[in-house]
Coordinates of N, CA and C in Angstrom, one line a residue:
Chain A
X27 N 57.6 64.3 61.5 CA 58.0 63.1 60.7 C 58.0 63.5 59.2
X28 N 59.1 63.3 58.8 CA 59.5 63.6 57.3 C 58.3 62.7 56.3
X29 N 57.6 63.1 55.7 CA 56.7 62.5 54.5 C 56.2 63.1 53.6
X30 N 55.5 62.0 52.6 CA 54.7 62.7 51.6 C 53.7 61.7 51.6
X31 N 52.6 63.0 51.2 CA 51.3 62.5 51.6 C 50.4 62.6 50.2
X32 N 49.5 62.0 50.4 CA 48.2 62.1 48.7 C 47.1 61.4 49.6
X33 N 46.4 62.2 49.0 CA 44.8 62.6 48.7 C 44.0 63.0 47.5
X34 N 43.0 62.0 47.7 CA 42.4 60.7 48.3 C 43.6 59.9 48.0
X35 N 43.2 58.8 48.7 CA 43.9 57.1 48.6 C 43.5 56.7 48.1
X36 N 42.1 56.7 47.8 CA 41.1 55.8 46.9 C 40.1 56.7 46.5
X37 N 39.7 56.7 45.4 CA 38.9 57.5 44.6 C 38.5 56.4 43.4
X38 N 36.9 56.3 43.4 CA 35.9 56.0 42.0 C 35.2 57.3 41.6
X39 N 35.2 57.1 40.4 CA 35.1 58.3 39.4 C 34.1 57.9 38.1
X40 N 33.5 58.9 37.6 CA 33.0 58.7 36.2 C 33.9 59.4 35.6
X41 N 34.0 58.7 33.8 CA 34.0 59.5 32.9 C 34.4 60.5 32.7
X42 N 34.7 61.9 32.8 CA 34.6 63.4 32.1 C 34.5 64.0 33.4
X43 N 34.4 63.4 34.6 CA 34.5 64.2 35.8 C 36.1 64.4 36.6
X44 N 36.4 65.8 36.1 CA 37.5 66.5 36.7 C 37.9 66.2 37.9
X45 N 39.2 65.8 38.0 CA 39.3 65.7 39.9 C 41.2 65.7 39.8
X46 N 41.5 65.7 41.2 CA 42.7 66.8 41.7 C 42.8 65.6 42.4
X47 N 44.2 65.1 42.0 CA 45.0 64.1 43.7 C 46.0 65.3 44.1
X48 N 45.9 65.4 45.4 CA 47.2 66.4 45.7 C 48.4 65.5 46.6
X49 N 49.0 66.5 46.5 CA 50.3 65.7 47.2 C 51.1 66.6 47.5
X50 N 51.5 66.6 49.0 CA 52.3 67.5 49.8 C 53.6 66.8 50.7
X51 N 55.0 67.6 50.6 CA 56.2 67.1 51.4 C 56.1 68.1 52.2
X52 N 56.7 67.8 53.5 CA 57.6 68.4 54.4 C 58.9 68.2 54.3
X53 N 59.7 68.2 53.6 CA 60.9 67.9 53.1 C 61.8 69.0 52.8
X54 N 61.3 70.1 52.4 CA 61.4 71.2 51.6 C 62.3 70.9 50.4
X55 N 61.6 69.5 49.9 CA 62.6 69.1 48.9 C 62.5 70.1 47.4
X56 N 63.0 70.3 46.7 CA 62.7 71.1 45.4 C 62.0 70.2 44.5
X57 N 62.4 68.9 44.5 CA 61.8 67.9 43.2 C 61.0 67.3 43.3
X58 N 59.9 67.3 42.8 CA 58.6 66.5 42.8 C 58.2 65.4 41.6
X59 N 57.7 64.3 42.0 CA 57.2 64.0 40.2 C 56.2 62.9 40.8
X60 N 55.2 62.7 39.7 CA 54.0 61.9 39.5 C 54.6 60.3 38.7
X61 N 54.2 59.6 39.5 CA 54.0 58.3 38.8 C 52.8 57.3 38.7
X62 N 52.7 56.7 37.4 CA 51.5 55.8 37.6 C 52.0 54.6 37.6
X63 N 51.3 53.3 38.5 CA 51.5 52.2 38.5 C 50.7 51.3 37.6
X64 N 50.8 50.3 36.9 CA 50.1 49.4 36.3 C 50.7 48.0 36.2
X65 N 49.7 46.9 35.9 CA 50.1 45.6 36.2 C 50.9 45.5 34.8
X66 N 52.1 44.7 35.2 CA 53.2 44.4 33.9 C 53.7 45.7 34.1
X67 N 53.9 46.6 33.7 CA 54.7 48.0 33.3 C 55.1 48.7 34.5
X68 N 55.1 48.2 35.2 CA 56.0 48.6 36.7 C 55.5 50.4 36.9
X69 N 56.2 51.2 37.5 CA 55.8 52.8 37.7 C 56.5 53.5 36.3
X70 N 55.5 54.6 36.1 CA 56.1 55.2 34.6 C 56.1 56.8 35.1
X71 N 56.7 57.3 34.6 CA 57.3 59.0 35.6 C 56.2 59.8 34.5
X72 N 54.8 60.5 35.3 CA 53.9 61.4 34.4 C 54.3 62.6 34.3
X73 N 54.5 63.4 35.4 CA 55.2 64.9 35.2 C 56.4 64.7 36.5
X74 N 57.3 66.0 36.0 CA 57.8 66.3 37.4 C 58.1 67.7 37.9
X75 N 58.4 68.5 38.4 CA 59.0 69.7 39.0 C 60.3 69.6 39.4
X76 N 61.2 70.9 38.6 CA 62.1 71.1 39.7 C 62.1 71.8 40.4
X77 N 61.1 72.7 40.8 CA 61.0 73.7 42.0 C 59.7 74.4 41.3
X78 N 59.2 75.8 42.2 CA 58.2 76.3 42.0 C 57.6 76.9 40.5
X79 N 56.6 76.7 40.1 CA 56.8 77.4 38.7 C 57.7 76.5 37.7
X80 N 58.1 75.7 37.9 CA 59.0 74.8 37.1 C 58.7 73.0 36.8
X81 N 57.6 73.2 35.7 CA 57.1 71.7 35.1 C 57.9 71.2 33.9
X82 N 57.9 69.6 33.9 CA 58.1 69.5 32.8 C 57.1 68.0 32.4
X83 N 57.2 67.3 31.7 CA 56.7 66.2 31.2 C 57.3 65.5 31.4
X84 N 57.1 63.9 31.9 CA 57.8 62.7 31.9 C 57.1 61.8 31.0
X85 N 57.0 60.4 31.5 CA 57.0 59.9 29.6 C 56.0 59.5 29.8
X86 N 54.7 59.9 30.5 CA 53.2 59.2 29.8 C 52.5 60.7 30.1
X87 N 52.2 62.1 29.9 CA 51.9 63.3 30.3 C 50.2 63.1 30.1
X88 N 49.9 62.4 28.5 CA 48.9 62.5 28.2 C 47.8 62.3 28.9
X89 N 47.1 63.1 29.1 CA 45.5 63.5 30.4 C 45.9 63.9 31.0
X90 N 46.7 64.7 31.7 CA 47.2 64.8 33.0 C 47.4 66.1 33.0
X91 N 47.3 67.3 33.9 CA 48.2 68.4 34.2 C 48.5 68.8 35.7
X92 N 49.7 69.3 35.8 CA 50.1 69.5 37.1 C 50.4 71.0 37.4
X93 N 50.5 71.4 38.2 CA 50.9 72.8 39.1 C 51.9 72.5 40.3
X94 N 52.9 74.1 40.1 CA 53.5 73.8 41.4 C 53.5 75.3 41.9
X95 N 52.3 75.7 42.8 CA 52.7 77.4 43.3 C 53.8 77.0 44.2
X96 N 53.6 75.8 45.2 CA 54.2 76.3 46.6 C 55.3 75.1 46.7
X97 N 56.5 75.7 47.0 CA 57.1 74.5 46.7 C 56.8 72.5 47.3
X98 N 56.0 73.0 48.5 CA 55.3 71.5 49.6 C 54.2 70.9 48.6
X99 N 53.7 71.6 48.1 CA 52.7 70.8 47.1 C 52.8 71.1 45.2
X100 N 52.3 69.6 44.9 CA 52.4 69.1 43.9 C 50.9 68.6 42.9
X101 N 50.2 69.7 43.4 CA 48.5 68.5 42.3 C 48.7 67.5 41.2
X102 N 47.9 66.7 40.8 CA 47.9 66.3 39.6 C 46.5 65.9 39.3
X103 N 46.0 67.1 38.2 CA 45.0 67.4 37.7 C 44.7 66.3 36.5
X104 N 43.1 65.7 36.5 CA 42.9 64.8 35.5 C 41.2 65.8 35.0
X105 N 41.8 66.4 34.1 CA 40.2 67.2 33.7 C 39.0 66.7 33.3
X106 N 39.3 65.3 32.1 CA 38.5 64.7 31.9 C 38.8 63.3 31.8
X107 N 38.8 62.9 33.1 CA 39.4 61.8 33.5 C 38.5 60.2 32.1
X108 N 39.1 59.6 31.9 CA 39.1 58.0 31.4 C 39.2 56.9 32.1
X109 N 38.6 56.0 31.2 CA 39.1 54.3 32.2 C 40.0 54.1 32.1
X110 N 41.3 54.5 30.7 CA 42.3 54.0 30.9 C 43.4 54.6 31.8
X111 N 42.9 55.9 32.5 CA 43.3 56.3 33.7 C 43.0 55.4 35.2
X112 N 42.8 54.2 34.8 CA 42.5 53.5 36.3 C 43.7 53.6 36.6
X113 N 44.3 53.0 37.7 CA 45.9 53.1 37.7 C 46.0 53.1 39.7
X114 N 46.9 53.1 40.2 CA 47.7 53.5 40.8 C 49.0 54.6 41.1
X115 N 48.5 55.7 41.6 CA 49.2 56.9 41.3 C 49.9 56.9 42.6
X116 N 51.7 57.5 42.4 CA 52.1 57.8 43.0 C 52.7 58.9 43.4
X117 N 52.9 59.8 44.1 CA 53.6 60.8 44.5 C 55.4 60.9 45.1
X118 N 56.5 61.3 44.9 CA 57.4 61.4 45.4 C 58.2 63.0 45.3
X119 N 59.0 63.5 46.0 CA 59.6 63.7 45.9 C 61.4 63.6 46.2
X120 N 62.2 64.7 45.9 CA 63.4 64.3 46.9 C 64.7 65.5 46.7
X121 N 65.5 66.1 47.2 CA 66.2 66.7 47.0 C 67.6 66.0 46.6
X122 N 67.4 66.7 45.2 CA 68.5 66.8 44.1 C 68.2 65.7 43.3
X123 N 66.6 65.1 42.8 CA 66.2 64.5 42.3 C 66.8 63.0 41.9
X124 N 67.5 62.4 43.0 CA 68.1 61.0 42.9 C 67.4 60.3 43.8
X125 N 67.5 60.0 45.4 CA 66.7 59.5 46.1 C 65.4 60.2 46.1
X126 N 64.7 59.2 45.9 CA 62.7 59.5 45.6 C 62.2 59.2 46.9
X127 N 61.5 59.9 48.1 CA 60.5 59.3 48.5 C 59.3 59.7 48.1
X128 N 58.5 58.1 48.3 CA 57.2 58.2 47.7 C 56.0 58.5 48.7
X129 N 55.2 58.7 48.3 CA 53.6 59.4 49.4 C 53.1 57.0 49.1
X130 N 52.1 57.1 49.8 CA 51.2 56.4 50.3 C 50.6 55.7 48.9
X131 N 50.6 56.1 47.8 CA 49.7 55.6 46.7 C 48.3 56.3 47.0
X132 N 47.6 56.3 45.8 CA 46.1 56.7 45.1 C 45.9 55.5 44.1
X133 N 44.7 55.3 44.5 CA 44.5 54.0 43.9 C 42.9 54.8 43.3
X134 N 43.1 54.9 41.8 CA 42.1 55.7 41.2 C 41.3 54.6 40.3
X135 N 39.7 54.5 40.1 CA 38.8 54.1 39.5 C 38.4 54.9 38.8
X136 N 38.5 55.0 37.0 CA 37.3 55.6 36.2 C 36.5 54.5 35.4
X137 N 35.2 55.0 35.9 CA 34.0 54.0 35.2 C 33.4 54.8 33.7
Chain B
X6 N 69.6 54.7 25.6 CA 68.6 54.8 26.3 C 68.8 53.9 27.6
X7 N 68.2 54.4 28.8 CA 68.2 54.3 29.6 C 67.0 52.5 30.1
X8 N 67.0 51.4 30.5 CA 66.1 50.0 30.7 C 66.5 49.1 32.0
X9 N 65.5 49.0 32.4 CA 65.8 47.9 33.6 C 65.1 46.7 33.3
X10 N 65.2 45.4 33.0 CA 64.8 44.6 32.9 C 64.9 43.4 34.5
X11 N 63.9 42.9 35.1 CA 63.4 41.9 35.8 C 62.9 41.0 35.1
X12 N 63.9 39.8 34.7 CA 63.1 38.8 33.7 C 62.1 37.9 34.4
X13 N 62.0 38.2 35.9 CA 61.5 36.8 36.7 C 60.3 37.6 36.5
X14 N 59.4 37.2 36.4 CA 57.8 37.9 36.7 C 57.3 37.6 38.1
X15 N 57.7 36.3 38.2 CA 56.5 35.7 39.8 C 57.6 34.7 40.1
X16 N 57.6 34.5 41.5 CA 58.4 33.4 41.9 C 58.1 33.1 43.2
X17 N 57.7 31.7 43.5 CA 57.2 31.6 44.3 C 58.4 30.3 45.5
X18 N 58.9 30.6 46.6 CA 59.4 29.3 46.6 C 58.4 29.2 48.7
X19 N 59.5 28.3 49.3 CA 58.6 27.7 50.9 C 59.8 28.9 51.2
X20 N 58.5 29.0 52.4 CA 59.9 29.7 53.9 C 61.3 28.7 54.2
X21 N 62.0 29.6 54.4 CA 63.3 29.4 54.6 C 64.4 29.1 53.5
X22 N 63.5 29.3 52.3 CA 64.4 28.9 51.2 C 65.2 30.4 50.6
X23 N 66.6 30.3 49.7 CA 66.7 31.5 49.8 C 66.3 31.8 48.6
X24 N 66.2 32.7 48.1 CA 65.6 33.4 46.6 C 66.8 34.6 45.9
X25 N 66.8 34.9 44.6 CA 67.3 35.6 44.3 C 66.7 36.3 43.1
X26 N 66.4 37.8 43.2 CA 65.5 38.7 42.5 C 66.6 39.1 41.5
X27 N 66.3 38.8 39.9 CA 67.7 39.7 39.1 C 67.3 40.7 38.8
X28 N 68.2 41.7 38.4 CA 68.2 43.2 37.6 C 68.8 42.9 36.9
X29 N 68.6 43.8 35.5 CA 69.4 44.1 34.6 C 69.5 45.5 33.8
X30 N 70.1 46.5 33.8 CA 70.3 47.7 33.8 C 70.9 47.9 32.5
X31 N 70.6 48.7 31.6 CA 71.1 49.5 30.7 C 71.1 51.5 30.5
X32 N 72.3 51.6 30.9 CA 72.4 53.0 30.1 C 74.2 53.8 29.7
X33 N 74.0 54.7 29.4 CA 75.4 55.5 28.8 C 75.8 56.1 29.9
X34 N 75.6 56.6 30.6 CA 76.1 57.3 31.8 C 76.6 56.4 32.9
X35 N 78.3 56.8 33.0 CA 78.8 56.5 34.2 C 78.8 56.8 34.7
X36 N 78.2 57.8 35.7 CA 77.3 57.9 37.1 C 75.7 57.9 37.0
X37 N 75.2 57.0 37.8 CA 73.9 56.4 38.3 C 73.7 56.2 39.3
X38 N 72.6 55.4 39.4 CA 71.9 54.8 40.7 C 71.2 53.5 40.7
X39 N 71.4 52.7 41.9 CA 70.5 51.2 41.5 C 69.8 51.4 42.6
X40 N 68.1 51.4 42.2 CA 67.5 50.9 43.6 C 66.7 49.7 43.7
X41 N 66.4 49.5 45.1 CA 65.4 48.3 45.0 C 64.6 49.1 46.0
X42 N 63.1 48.8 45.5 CA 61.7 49.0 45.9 C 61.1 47.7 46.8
X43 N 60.8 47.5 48.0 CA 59.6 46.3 48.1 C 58.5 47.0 47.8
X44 N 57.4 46.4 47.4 CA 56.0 47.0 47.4 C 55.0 45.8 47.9
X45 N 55.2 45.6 49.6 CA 53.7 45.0 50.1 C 52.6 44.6 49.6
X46 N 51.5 44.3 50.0 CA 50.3 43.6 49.4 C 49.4 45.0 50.1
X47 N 50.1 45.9 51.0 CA 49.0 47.0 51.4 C 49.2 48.1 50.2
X48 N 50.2 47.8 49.5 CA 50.1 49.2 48.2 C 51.6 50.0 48.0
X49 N 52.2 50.6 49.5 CA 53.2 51.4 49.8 C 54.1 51.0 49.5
X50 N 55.3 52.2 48.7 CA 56.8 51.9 48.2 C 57.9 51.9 49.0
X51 N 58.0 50.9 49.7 CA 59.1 51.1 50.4 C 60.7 51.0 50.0
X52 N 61.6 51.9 50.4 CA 62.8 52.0 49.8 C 63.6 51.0 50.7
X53 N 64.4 50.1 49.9 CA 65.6 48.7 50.4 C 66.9 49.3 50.3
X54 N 67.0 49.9 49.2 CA 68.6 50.4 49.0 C 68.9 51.2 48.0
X55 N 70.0 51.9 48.0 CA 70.6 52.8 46.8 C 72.1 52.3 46.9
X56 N 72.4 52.1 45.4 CA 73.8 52.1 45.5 C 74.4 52.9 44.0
X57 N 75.4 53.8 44.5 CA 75.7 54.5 43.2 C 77.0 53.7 42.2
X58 N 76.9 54.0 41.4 CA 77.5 53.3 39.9 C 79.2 53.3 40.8
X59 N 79.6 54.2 41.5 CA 81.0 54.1 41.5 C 81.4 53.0 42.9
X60 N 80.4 52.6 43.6 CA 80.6 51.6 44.7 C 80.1 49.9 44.5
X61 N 80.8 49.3 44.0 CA 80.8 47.8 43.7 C 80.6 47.5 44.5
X62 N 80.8 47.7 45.9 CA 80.8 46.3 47.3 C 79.7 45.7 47.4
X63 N 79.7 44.7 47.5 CA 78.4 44.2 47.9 C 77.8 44.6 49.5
X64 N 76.6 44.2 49.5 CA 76.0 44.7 50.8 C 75.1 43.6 50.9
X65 N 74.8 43.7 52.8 CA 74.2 42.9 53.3 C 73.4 43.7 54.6
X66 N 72.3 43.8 54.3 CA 71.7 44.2 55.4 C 70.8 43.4 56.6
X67 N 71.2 42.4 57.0 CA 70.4 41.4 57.8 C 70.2 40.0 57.0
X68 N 68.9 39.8 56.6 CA 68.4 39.1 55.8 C 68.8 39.1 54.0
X69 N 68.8 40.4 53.9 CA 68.8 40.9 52.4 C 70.4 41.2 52.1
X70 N 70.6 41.1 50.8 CA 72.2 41.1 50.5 C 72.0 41.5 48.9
X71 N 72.8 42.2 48.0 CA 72.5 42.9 47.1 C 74.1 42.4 46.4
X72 N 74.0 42.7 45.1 CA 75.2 41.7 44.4 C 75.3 42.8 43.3
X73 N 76.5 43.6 43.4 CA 76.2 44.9 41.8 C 77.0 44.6 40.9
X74 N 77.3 44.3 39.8 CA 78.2 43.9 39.0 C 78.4 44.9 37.6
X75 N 78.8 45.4 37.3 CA 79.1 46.5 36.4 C 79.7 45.7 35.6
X76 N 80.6 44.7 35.0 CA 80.9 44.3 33.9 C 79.8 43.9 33.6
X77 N 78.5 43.2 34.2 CA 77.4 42.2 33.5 C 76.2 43.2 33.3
X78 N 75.8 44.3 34.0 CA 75.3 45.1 34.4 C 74.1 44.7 35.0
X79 N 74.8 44.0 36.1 CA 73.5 43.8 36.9 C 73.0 44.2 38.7
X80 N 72.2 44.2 39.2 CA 72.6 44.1 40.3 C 70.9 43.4 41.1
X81 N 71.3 42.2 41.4 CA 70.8 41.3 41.9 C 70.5 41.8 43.5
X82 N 69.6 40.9 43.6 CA 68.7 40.9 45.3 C 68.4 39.4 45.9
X83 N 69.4 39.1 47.2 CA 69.3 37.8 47.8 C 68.0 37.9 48.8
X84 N 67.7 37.1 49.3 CA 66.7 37.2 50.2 C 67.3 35.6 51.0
X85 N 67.8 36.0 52.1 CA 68.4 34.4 52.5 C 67.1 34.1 53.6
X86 N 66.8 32.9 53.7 CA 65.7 32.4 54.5 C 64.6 32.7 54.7
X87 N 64.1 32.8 53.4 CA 62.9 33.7 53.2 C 61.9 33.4 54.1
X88 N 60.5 34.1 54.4 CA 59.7 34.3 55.3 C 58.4 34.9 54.7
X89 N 57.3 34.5 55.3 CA 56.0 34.9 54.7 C 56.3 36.3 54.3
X90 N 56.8 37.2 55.3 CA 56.5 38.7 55.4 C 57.2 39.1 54.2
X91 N 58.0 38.4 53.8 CA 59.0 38.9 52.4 C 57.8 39.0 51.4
X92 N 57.2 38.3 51.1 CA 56.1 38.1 49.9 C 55.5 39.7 49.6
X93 N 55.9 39.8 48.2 CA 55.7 41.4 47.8 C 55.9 41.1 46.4
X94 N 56.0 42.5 45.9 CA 56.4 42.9 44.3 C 57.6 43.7 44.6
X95 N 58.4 43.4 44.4 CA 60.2 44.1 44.3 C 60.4 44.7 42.6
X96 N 60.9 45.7 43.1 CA 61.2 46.5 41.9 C 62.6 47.0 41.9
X97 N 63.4 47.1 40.8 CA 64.8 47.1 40.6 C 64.4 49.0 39.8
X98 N 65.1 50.1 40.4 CA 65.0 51.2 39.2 C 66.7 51.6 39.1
X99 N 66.3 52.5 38.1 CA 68.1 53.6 38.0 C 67.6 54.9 37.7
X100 N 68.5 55.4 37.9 CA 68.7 56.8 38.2 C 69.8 57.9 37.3
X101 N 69.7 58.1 36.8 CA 71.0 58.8 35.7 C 71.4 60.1 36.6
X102 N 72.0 60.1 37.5 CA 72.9 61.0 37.8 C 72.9 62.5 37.2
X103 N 72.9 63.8 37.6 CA 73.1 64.7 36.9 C 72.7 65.4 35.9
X104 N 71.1 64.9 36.0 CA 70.4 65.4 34.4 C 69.4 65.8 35.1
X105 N 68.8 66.7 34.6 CA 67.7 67.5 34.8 C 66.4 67.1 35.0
X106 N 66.0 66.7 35.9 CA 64.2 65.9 35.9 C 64.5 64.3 35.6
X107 N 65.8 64.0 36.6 CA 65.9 62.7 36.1 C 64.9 61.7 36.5
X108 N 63.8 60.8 36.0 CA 63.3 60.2 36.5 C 63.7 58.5 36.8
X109 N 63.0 58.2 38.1 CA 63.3 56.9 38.3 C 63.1 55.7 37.0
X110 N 63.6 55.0 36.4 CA 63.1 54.0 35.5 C 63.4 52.9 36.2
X111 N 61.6 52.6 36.0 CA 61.6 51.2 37.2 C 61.5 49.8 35.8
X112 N 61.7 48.9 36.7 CA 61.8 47.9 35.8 C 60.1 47.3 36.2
X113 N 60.0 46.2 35.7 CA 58.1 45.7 35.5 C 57.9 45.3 36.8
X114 N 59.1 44.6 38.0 CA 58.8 44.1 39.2 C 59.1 42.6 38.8
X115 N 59.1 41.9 40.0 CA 59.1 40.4 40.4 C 58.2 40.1 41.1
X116 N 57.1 39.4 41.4 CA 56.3 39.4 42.2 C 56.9 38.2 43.6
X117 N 57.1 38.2 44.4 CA 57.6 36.7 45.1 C 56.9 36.5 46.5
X118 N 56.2 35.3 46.3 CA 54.9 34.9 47.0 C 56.4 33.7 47.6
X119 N 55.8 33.5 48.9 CA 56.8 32.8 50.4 C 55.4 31.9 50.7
X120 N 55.5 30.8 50.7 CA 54.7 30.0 51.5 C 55.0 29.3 52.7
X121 N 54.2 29.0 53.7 CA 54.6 28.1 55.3 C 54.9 26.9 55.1

């Protein structure tokens, strides 16, 4: 079955504690990108990839870093994670970056 | 620059009534993309439709019927005979065609709560 997947779904957190949502396709799509959900401001694009080795920034980057070794997965690294990183995180990708499918949601808590 | 505006925030009406979710789209590029998102009360984005900038038709997929209008730049979402299960957050995004790392720009959502 074609999907994308993230891990954890749910994650509470402190403060300054580093943590990794990953996110993997079977798609062997090239394009990946992170989005965060929040109430009022609908999803906002954090990073994305166009293929291996190839990041760029989308329009909220700040806290965040991502890696792409392999082209099936996509991390998105929070080193010293914040509250105002609570959110709802999404994962998608898609080949030739127009249709998006998305993974399941992360629904992240920093205390 | 590229904006989606959903001026409805929440809208609530009874089953069977029908509803209509607006979009409203701005950008420079004549080729794009319109989507609509449902998003459930369990979290997940589910995909309703794509339609690209050069196909006007309207469409109807069962219940749901979609209205694109490029002179107004809009492209609207019917929901005829609405039903508990419809009650969600719907999201209207676009897509710019052709550019590098295009990301989706979603609009804020509608929320629309269906009562019995």
């Amino acid at each position: 079955e074609a999907q994308v997947t993230q891990n954890p779904r749910y994650l509470i957190t402190v403060t300054g504690k580093k943590l990794t949502v990953t996110c993997s396709q079977n798609m062997n799509h090239e394009y990946m990108s992170w989005y965060r959900q929040d109430p009022g401001l609908g999803l906002r694009q954090i990073y994305y990839s166009m293929n291996v080795e190839v990041t760029d920034k989308g329009d909220v980057p700040e806290g965040y870093k991502v890696s792409r070794k392999e082209k099936r997965n996509f991390p998105l690294i929070l080193e010293s994670p914040s509250p105002n990183q609570t959110s709802l995180y999404f994962c998608a990708s898609s080949f030739g970056g127009v249709e998006q499918f998305f993974g399941p949601g992360t629904r992240l808590t920093v205390l | 620059a590229q904006k989606v505006t959903q001026a409805q925030t929440e809208i609530s009406v009874v089953e069977k009534e029908d509803v209509t979710l607006d979009c409203v789209y701005e950008t420079r590029d004549t080729t794009y993309y319109l989507f609509w998102y449902k998003q459930p009360p369990s979290g997940e984005l589910v995909f309703l439709i794509r339609r690209n900038s050069f196909d006007e038709q309207n469409e109807i997929s069962g219940r749901y019927s979609w209205n694109f209008q490029k002179s107004t730049s809009s492209f609207n979402f019917t929901i005829t005979a609405s039903q508990v299960v419809d009650s969600a957050v719907y999201f209207c995004a676009l897509s710019e065609a052709g550019q590098a790392g295009t990301a989706l720009i979603f609009g804020k959502g509608t929320t629309l709560s269906v009562s019995s």
